[in-house]
Amino acid sequence: MLGASRRSVASAVRSAGARCRAVSPSVAASSPSVTNTDNKHPEAAPYRFLSTFSAPKSNGTKYPLHLSSCNNMLICNRLESTAAASDSSEPPSEKYEYQAEVSRLMDLIVHSLYSNKEVFLRELVSNASDALDKLRFLSVTEPGLLKDAVDLDIRIQTDKDNGIITITDSGIGMTRQELVDCLGTIAQSGTAKFFKALKDSKDAGVDSNLIGQFGVGFYSAFLVSDKVVVSTKSPKSDKQYVWEGEANANSYTVREETDPEKFIPRGTRLTLYLKRDDKGFAHPERIQNLVKNYSQFVSFPIYTWQEKGFTKEVEVDDDPSEAKKDGDEDATVEKKKKTKKVIERYWDWELTNETQPIWLRNPKDVTTEEYNEFFKKTFNEYLDPLASSHFTTEGEVEFRSILFVPAVKKDDIASMNKTKNIRLYVKRVFISDDFDGELFPRYLSFVKGVVDSNDLPLNVSREILQESRIVRIMRKRLVRKAFDMILGISLSENREDYEKFWENFGKNLKLGCIEDQANHKRIAPLLRFFSSQSEEELISLDEYVENMKPEQKDIYYIAADSLTSAKNAPFLERLLEKDFEVLFLVDPMDEIAIQNLKSYKEKNFVDISKEDLDLGDKNEEKEKEIKQEFGHMCDWIKKRLGNKVASVQVSSRLSRSPCVLVSGKFGWSANMERLMKAQTMGDTSSLEFMKGRRVFEINPEHPVIKGLNVACKSSPDDVEAQRAIDLLYDTALISSGFTPDNPSELGNKIYEMMGTAFAGKWTAEPAYVQSETISDPASTEPIEAEVVQPIETISHPASTKPIEAEPIEAGSQK
């Protein structure tokens, strides 16, 4: 029974929660407070605490309970029983109303909705702009609304000593009831109501770009203020009213303005009393900079109270000592009065914003000079952009934008996500330029520009914009326009412009091949590479495809650390003989980019340094004969090399080199292996796995291979032949771009081979024969004769000196 009772209670609570109705804070604030001093008879009290573990007993009466907060417990208002009278198996379900705690809700708005305190001025200026917009629209049918003050503007005055900011507009103002409705109810927007009325009226087709329709922009004032005073005068009312509220307070006050000195003809004046830590916002220059940053293109003039000065000359009193000296001079000479320049200081209103943003103009009416000037001024550049694109997107999402490609690179590719190159505006009000891939992918962060949308809510932070569906659509269209702009540079007659672009931003596009698979078709035509037929000038993939031979099926490439290494690699020998062009990928990002593209115009990218290279000229009968001739030798070499290679095969890519070491089809190339070894944070565990499959290919036409084939058949166990295989492998390792595991051992093998080859050729010393003593018949003293090889010496019986014998050539008859 206890379990059944609890299940019934839980069902009742769920049913009650499903039918709860939210109320506005203004209604909740008017609810009476809860007090219950009679603990002896709680059933007689009109208030009751509810628990999810015990169902309230019903005696057939209705309890007028109110919802309030007391000791962090929820007190609810029971409105009506919805249980059927005939159903006695379940307790009656009841309907309750939610009530928000105003101070807590205000805290959430101030500290969670906004991520930057600076936006308070943007929000308040936007509200003032809306008030002016409403007045301008209503004055079309009611011209009398403009009788008190004709000028429509916004004025901001600061008191930096006391930390006070005053924002005044000459807009529509508010009556007492509107003041309570708009500022007394959180998240209720007067702009939204006005906009809805426009749609419902006959003038629904009128284009009115009202800014704030979210209803919390005004409360951003409490980001920096302890107290806010709003004084407002509506042309529909004879009285002026004042609204006062404090941060973290549960209430506010509304009173009639009685001080004649504070009267305004029409509109609203906001006075912000700044917090101690935020009084720096009251500095005139800071306010001016914030207006220029966030509200530069608001359609109404914004004036800020600024200190100014002008230079004037004033007379200077004469020095008595100098006057005495001057007295000795001729009195008839008229003395010229001395003056000095001083700066006269004064305060006056200064126009801070421009009224017409360039992106709202027709592109046909904007000159190239105007685009360039806007680019330099907005993004602090000193060179004209390489290209610009001014466009309007309509349909599901409407926005205007101007994009630029700068002439120089300022940011390193590693810090691209920290750039502030895209400025987002909502109805000409600046929102943010701090985006990390929301509006543009990371690799296109070098593109600069402005985006102005009418569909995004103004009162949101960047964190909320990240999840906006509108932003995702905007991003997709902006990326397409950016690629069209870059493609225009590549197709221009001035080839130097794209060479300059590629030098600065080529790595960005290669990164796009890795990160943005959806735009591969747009990125690929923009790529540039060196090739075996164009070592001095970069070519595009379109140019490569145009130069392909009729029998060529694939796009061939080789990755290396330099042009010299690439063009001298043994892998190119047969391809160059067939006049096939090979792309040289000498940048560290090239190989990864090409591998991610996989193909271009139905032509696959093929790495010529990997196994199973098909050049389209296979002769099965000839291959069969070669395999029969050298098959045993391949097994012999594989046995000697062991696990160093996966297999030994006869090569079809070599013509001059004796052998080459190629990578496995799905393994790393020599260039990629070198790059991965150089990674600071690389995973060495995958290195052995990816480099494990290497294929040793031999050239059967080379004399060295033919000689080894004879040694394989005649003396396979010969030590010299075995050492020749080892040296052949180590040499192929280096010529193929790999790094030998033991460079010292390889060096010793080369030195030993050199010693054997050069023995006695240049370093042998002449052989001296010891002196012999010969006797002369005519002399009693011995004569020493020195014989030096290879010249022979013979002695003549009648002479005491040796006679040089002339060398005799082989085959001579002498």
mmCIF file of N, CA and C in Angstrom, residues 386-476:
data_model
loop_
_atom_site.group_PDB
_atom_site.id
_atom_site.type_symbol
_atom_site.label_atom_id
_atom_site.label_comp_id
_atom_site.label_asym_id
_atom_site.label_seq_id
_atom_site.Cartn_x
_atom_site.Cartn_y
_atom_site.Cartn_z
ATOM 1 N N LEU A 386 44.497 42.612 -52.232
ATOM 2 C CA LEU A 386 44.632 41.959 -53.532
ATOM 3 C C LEU A 386 43.294 41.843 -54.244
ATOM 4 N N ALA A 387 42.219 41.692 -53.467
ATOM 5 C CA ALA A 387 40.880 41.554 -54.057
ATOM 6 C C ALA A 387 39.844 41.873 -52.999
ATOM 7 N N SER A 388 38.643 42.212 -53.460
ATOM 8 C CA SER A 388 37.521 42.467 -52.555
ATOM 9 C C SER A 388 36.253 41.912 -53.175
ATOM 10 N N SER A 389 35.283 41.628 -52.323
ATOM 11 C CA SER A 389 33.997 41.083 -52.785
ATOM 12 C C SER A 389 32.884 41.698 -51.952
ATOM 13 N N HIS A 390 31.997 42.431 -52.612
ATOM 14 C CA HIS A 390 30.877 43.113 -51.949
ATOM 15 C C HIS A 390 29.595 42.457 -52.445
ATOM 16 N N PHE A 391 28.830 41.865 -51.556
ATOM 17 C CA PHE A 391 27.669 41.099 -51.980
ATOM 18 C C PHE A 391 26.570 41.131 -50.923
ATOM 19 N N THR A 392 25.375 40.800 -51.366
ATOM 20 C CA THR A 392 24.200 40.675 -50.494
ATOM 21 C C THR A 392 23.600 39.297 -50.705
ATOM 22 N N THR A 393 23.349 38.590 -49.638
ATOM 23 C CA THR A 393 22.759 37.256 -49.709
ATOM 24 C C THR A 393 21.318 37.323 -49.230
ATOM 25 N N GLU A 394 20.416 36.812 -50.027
ATOM 26 C CA GLU A 394 18.998 36.808 -49.677
ATOM 27 C C GLU A 394 18.479 35.386 -49.708
ATOM 28 N N GLY A 395 17.269 35.224 -49.189
ATOM 29 C CA GLY A 395 16.670 33.899 -49.133
ATOM 30 C C GLY A 395 16.399 33.474 -47.707
ATOM 31 N N GLU A 396 16.893 32.287 -47.358
ATOM 32 C CA GLU A 396 16.646 31.768 -46.012
ATOM 33 C C GLU A 396 17.283 32.649 -44.948
ATOM 34 N N VAL A 397 18.460 33.175 -45.250
ATOM 35 C CA VAL A 397 19.160 34.098 -44.355
ATOM 36 C C VAL A 397 19.603 35.288 -45.187
ATOM 37 N N GLU A 398 19.381 36.481 -44.683
ATOM 38 C CA GLU A 398 19.756 37.694 -45.403
ATOM 39 C C GLU A 398 20.861 38.416 -44.651
ATOM 40 N N PHE A 399 21.919 38.736 -45.358
ATOM 41 C CA PHE A 399 22.989 39.528 -44.767
ATOM 42 C C PHE A 399 23.798 40.193 -45.875
ATOM 43 N N ARG A 400 24.508 41.243 -45.503
ATOM 44 C CA ARG A 400 25.383 41.974 -46.410
ATOM 45 C C ARG A 400 26.817 41.803 -45.925
ATOM 46 N N SER A 401 27.742 41.805 -46.868
ATOM 47 C CA SER A 401 29.116 41.565 -46.473
ATOM 48 C C SER A 401 30.088 42.156 -47.485
ATOM 49 N N ILE A 402 31.256 42.532 -46.987
ATOM 50 C CA ILE A 402 32.393 42.898 -47.832
ATOM 51 C C ILE A 402 33.589 42.094 -47.331
ATOM 52 N N LEU A 403 34.222 41.344 -48.229
ATOM 53 C CA LEU A 403 35.374 40.528 -47.884
ATOM 54 C C LEU A 403 36.603 41.043 -48.630
ATOM 55 N N PHE A 404 37.766 40.893 -47.999
ATOM 56 C CA PHE A 404 39.023 41.347 -48.582
ATOM 57 C C PHE A 404 40.082 40.258 -48.442
ATOM 58 N N VAL A 405 40.963 40.193 -49.438
ATOM 59 C CA VAL A 405 42.166 39.366 -49.344
ATOM 60 C C VAL A 405 43.345 40.312 -49.175
ATOM 61 N N PRO A 406 44.005 40.314 -48.030
ATOM 62 C CA PRO A 406 45.111 41.251 -47.817
ATOM 63 C C PRO A 406 46.310 40.930 -48.697
ATOM 64 N N ALA A 407 47.173 41.919 -48.854
ATOM 65 C CA ALA A 407 48.349 41.744 -49.715
ATOM 66 C C ALA A 407 49.510 41.111 -48.970
ATOM 67 N N VAL A 408 49.519 41.195 -47.653
ATOM 68 C CA VAL A 408 50.616 40.633 -46.862
ATOM 69 C C VAL A 408 50.046 39.795 -45.736
ATOM 70 N N LYS A 409 50.877 38.895 -45.244
ATOM 71 C CA LYS A 409 50.481 38.022 -44.139
ATOM 72 C C LYS A 409 50.991 38.610 -42.835
ATOM 73 N N LYS A 410 50.067 38.764 -41.876
ATOM 74 C CA LYS A 410 50.452 39.294 -40.572
ATOM 75 C C LYS A 410 50.527 38.215 -39.506
ATOM 76 N N ASP A 411 49.679 37.205 -39.610
ATOM 77 C CA ASP A 411 49.570 36.199 -38.564
ATOM 78 C C ASP A 411 50.193 34.894 -39.019
ATOM 79 N N ASP A 412 50.860 34.236 -38.084
ATOM 80 C CA ASP A 412 51.436 32.924 -38.365
ATOM 81 C C ASP A 412 50.328 31.886 -38.436
ATOM 82 N N ILE A 413 50.564 30.837 -39.208
ATOM 83 C CA ILE A 413 49.533 29.810 -39.394
ATOM 84 C C ILE A 413 49.186 29.112 -38.085
ATOM 85 N N ALA A 414 50.114 29.104 -37.133
ATOM 86 C CA ALA A 414 49.839 28.451 -35.846
ATOM 87 C C ALA A 414 48.886 29.264 -34.980
ATOM 88 N N SER A 415 48.752 30.572 -35.245
ATOM 89 C CA SER A 415 47.892 31.425 -34.416
ATOM 90 C C SER A 415 46.684 31.916 -35.199
ATOM 91 N N MET A 416 46.263 31.165 -36.204
ATOM 92 C CA MET A 416 45.162 31.616 -37.047
ATOM 93 C C MET A 416 43.845 31.684 -36.284
ATOM 94 N N ASN A 417 43.669 30.825 -35.306
ATOM 95 C CA ASN A 417 42.405 30.831 -34.576
ATOM 96 C C ASN A 417 42.289 32.009 -33.619
ATOM 97 N N LYS A 418 43.340 32.840 -33.499
ATOM 98 C CA LYS A 418 43.303 33.983 -32.599
ATOM 99 C C LYS A 418 43.117 35.301 -33.346
ATOM 100 N N THR A 419 42.929 35.242 -34.648
ATOM 101 C CA THR A 419 42.802 36.460 -35.418
ATOM 102 C C THR A 419 41.432 37.087 -35.221
ATOM 103 N N LYS A 420 41.364 38.384 -35.486
ATOM 104 C CA LYS A 420 40.102 39.127 -35.380
ATOM 105 C C LYS A 420 39.858 39.829 -36.706
ATOM 106 N N ASN A 421 39.676 39.020 -37.742
ATOM 107 C CA ASN A 421 39.595 39.559 -39.092
ATOM 108 C C ASN A 421 38.174 39.723 -39.605
ATOM 109 N N ILE A 422 37.193 39.125 -38.956
ATOM 110 C CA ILE A 422 35.802 39.239 -39.376
ATOM 111 C C ILE A 422 35.026 39.982 -38.296
ATOM 112 N N ARG A 423 34.428 41.098 -38.689
ATOM 113 C CA ARG A 423 33.642 41.917 -37.765
ATOM 114 C C ARG A 423 32.163 41.660 -38.040
ATOM 115 N N LEU A 424 31.459 41.131 -37.037
ATOM 116 C CA LEU A 424 30.042 40.804 -37.179
ATOM 117 C C LEU A 424 29.191 41.945 -36.644
ATOM 118 N N TYR A 425 28.273 42.405 -37.482
ATOM 119 C CA TYR A 425 27.317 43.433 -37.098
ATOM 120 C C TYR A 425 25.908 42.859 -37.166
ATOM 121 N N VAL A 426 25.048 43.325 -36.288
ATOM 122 C CA VAL A 426 23.629 43.008 -36.350
ATOM 123 C C VAL A 426 22.886 44.326 -36.466
ATOM 124 N N LYS A 427 22.275 44.545 -37.635
ATOM 125 C CA LYS A 427 21.570 45.804 -37.897
ATOM 126 C C LYS A 427 22.471 47.007 -37.638
ATOM 127 N N ARG A 428 23.705 46.892 -38.172
ATOM 128 C CA ARG A 428 24.713 47.956 -38.152
ATOM 129 C C ARG A 428 25.337 48.153 -36.773
ATOM 130 N N VAL A 429 25.022 47.312 -35.801
ATOM 131 C CA VAL A 429 25.605 47.389 -34.462
ATOM 132 C C VAL A 429 26.656 46.288 -34.325
ATOM 133 N N PHE A 430 27.854 46.667 -33.963
ATOM 134 C CA PHE A 430 28.952 45.710 -33.860
ATOM 135 C C PHE A 430 28.699 44.720 -32.722
ATOM 136 N N ILE A 431 28.863 43.433 -33.027
ATOM 137 C CA ILE A 431 28.653 42.373 -32.033
ATOM 138 C C ILE A 431 29.977 41.825 -31.530
ATOM 139 N N SER A 432 30.802 41.349 -32.444
ATOM 140 C CA SER A 432 32.056 40.739 -32.003
ATOM 141 C C SER A 432 32.974 40.528 -33.200
ATOM 142 N N ASP A 433 34.274 40.448 -32.925
ATOM 143 C CA ASP A 433 35.242 40.009 -33.921
ATOM 144 C C ASP A 433 36.089 38.868 -33.370
ATOM 145 N N ASP A 434 35.610 38.273 -32.277
ATOM 146 C CA ASP A 434 36.331 37.191 -31.609
ATOM 147 C C ASP A 434 35.665 35.866 -31.957
ATOM 148 N N PHE A 435 36.045 35.313 -33.097
ATOM 149 C CA PHE A 435 35.448 34.059 -33.555
ATOM 150 C C PHE A 435 36.544 33.024 -33.758
ATOM 151 N N ASP A 436 36.228 31.798 -33.396
ATOM 152 C CA ASP A 436 37.172 30.697 -33.543
ATOM 153 C C ASP A 436 36.563 29.641 -34.461
ATOM 154 N N GLY A 437 36.345 30.029 -35.718
ATOM 155 C CA GLY A 437 35.817 29.089 -36.694
ATOM 156 C C GLY A 437 34.329 29.136 -36.869
ATOM 157 N N GLU A 438 33.617 30.062 -36.185
ATOM 158 C CA GLU A 438 32.165 30.111 -36.339
ATOM 159 C C GLU A 438 31.761 30.673 -37.699
ATOM 160 N N LEU A 439 32.370 31.784 -38.114
ATOM 161 C CA LEU A 439 32.003 32.417 -39.378
ATOM 162 C C LEU A 439 32.920 32.000 -40.524
ATOM 163 N N PHE A 440 34.159 31.689 -40.216
ATOM 164 C CA PHE A 440 35.108 31.255 -41.240
ATOM 165 C C PHE A 440 35.920 30.096 -40.685
ATOM 166 N N PRO A 441 36.204 29.098 -41.529
ATOM 167 C CA PRO A 441 37.093 28.022 -41.053
ATOM 168 C C PRO A 441 38.473 28.572 -40.740
ATOM 169 N N ARG A 442 39.211 27.838 -39.943
ATOM 170 C CA ARG A 442 40.499 28.308 -39.449
ATOM 171 C C ARG A 442 41.475 28.603 -40.581
ATOM 172 N N TYR A 443 41.467 27.810 -41.619
ATOM 173 C CA TYR A 443 42.458 27.993 -42.675
ATOM 174 C C TYR A 443 42.159 29.228 -43.537
ATOM 175 N N LEU A 444 40.944 29.762 -43.466
ATOM 176 C CA LEU A 444 40.604 30.976 -44.206
ATOM 177 C C LEU A 444 40.589 32.208 -43.306
ATOM 178 N N SER A 445 41.211 32.101 -42.169
ATOM 179 C CA SER A 445 41.179 33.219 -41.228
ATOM 180 C C SER A 445 41.945 34.435 -41.733
ATOM 181 N N PHE A 446 42.726 34.290 -42.802
ATOM 182 C CA PHE A 446 43.421 35.455 -43.350
ATOM 183 C C PHE A 446 42.463 36.386 -44.089
ATOM 184 N N VAL A 447 41.292 35.886 -44.488
ATOM 185 C CA VAL A 447 40.298 36.732 -45.161
ATOM 186 C C VAL A 447 39.723 37.717 -44.150
ATOM 187 N N LYS A 448 39.668 38.978 -44.529
ATOM 188 C CA LYS A 448 39.150 40.016 -43.643
ATOM 189 C C LYS A 448 37.871 40.596 -44.227
ATOM 190 N N GLY A 449 37.007 41.092 -43.335
ATOM 191 C CA GLY A 449 35.778 41.666 -43.846
ATOM 192 C C GLY A 449 34.776 41.957 -42.757
ATOM 193 N N VAL A 450 33.619 42.455 -43.178
ATOM 194 C CA VAL A 450 32.512 42.752 -42.274
ATOM 195 C C VAL A 450 31.281 41.988 -42.744
ATOM 196 N N VAL A 451 30.471 41.569 -41.784
ATOM 197 C CA VAL A 451 29.219 40.852 -42.053
ATOM 198 C C VAL A 451 28.128 41.523 -41.247
ATOM 199 N N ASP A 452 27.049 41.919 -41.919
ATOM 200 C CA ASP A 452 25.936 42.603 -41.252
ATOM 201 C C ASP A 452 24.665 41.821 -41.508
ATOM 202 N N SER A 453 24.047 41.335 -40.427
ATOM 203 C CA SER A 453 22.851 40.498 -40.537
ATOM 204 C C SER A 453 21.688 41.153 -39.810
ATOM 205 N N ASN A 454 20.509 40.943 -40.363
ATOM 206 C CA ASN A 454 19.286 41.400 -39.698
ATOM 207 C C ASN A 454 18.560 40.269 -38.979
ATOM 208 N N ASP A 455 19.083 39.054 -39.108
ATOM 209 C CA ASP A 455 18.376 37.887 -38.571
ATOM 210 C C ASP A 455 18.881 37.431 -37.214
ATOM 211 N N LEU A 456 20.073 37.843 -36.837
ATOM 212 C CA LEU A 456 20.615 37.414 -35.549
ATOM 213 C C LEU A 456 20.080 38.286 -34.430
ATOM 214 N N PRO A 457 19.840 37.721 -33.245
ATOM 215 C CA PRO A 457 19.457 38.556 -32.098
ATOM 216 C C PRO A 457 20.644 39.380 -31.637
ATOM 217 N N LEU A 458 20.385 40.628 -31.282
ATOM 218 C CA LEU A 458 21.473 41.515 -30.868
ATOM 219 C C LEU A 458 22.002 41.153 -29.495
ATOM 220 N N ASN A 459 21.126 40.813 -28.569
ATOM 221 C CA ASN A 459 21.524 40.671 -27.175
ATOM 222 C C ASN A 459 22.028 39.272 -26.869
ATOM 223 N N VAL A 460 23.007 38.833 -27.602
ATOM 224 C CA VAL A 460 23.575 37.506 -27.359
ATOM 225 C C VAL A 460 25.078 37.612 -27.383
ATOM 226 N N SER A 461 25.731 36.686 -26.728
ATOM 227 C CA SER A 461 27.187 36.653 -26.690
ATOM 228 C C SER A 461 27.695 35.660 -27.726
ATOM 229 N N ARG A 462 29.012 35.639 -27.909
ATOM 230 C CA ARG A 462 29.612 34.752 -28.906
ATOM 231 C C ARG A 462 29.316 33.290 -28.606
ATOM 232 N N GLU A 463 29.241 32.943 -27.298
ATOM 233 C CA GLU A 463 29.001 31.541 -26.942
ATOM 234 C C GLU A 463 27.652 31.068 -27.463
ATOM 235 N N ILE A 464 26.647 31.965 -27.451
ATOM 236 C CA ILE A 464 25.330 31.581 -27.955
ATOM 237 C C ILE A 464 25.329 31.553 -29.479
ATOM 238 N N LEU A 465 26.095 32.449 -30.090
ATOM 239 C CA LEU A 465 26.162 32.484 -31.544
ATOM 240 C C LEU A 465 26.752 31.204 -32.124
ATOM 241 N N GLN A 466 27.601 30.529 -31.358
ATOM 242 C CA GLN A 466 28.246 29.319 -31.859
ATOM 243 C C GLN A 466 27.224 28.265 -32.272
ATOM 244 N N GLU A 467 26.126 28.201 -31.563
ATOM 245 C CA GLU A 467 25.131 27.165 -31.819
ATOM 246 C C GLU A 467 24.007 27.654 -32.726
ATOM 247 N N SER A 468 24.121 28.844 -33.261
ATOM 248 C CA SER A 468 23.047 29.400 -34.068
ATOM 249 C C SER A 468 23.020 28.762 -35.445
ATOM 250 N N ARG A 469 21.859 28.350 -35.864
ATOM 251 C CA ARG A 469 21.697 27.774 -37.197
ATOM 252 C C ARG A 469 21.931 28.833 -38.268
ATOM 253 N N ILE A 470 21.558 30.058 -37.976
ATOM 254 C CA ILE A 470 21.757 31.147 -38.931
ATOM 255 C C ILE A 470 23.245 31.338 -39.205
ATOM 256 N N VAL A 471 24.060 31.243 -38.157
ATOM 257 C CA VAL A 471 25.498 31.420 -38.319
ATOM 258 C C VAL A 471 26.077 30.313 -39.194
ATOM 259 N N ARG A 472 25.584 29.105 -39.060
ATOM 260 C CA ARG A 472 26.088 28.004 -39.896
ATOM 261 C C ARG A 472 25.778 28.249 -41.369
ATOM 262 N N ILE A 473 24.591 28.778 -41.655
ATOM 263 C CA ILE A 473 24.245 29.088 -43.041
ATOM 264 C C ILE A 473 25.107 30.238 -43.560
ATOM 265 N N MET A 474 25.311 31.243 -42.719
ATOM 266 C CA MET A 474 26.159 32.369 -43.104
ATOM 267 C C MET A 474 27.571 31.898 -43.408
ATOM 268 N N ARG A 475 28.088 31.022 -42.574
ATOM 269 C CA ARG A 475 29.454 30.506 -42.773
ATOM 270 C C ARG A 475 29.586 29.818 -44.127
ATOM 271 N N LYS A 476 28.616 29.006 -44.467
ATOM 272 C CA LYS A 476 28.674 28.262 -45.725
ATOM 273 C C LYS A 476 28.730 29.206 -46.918
#
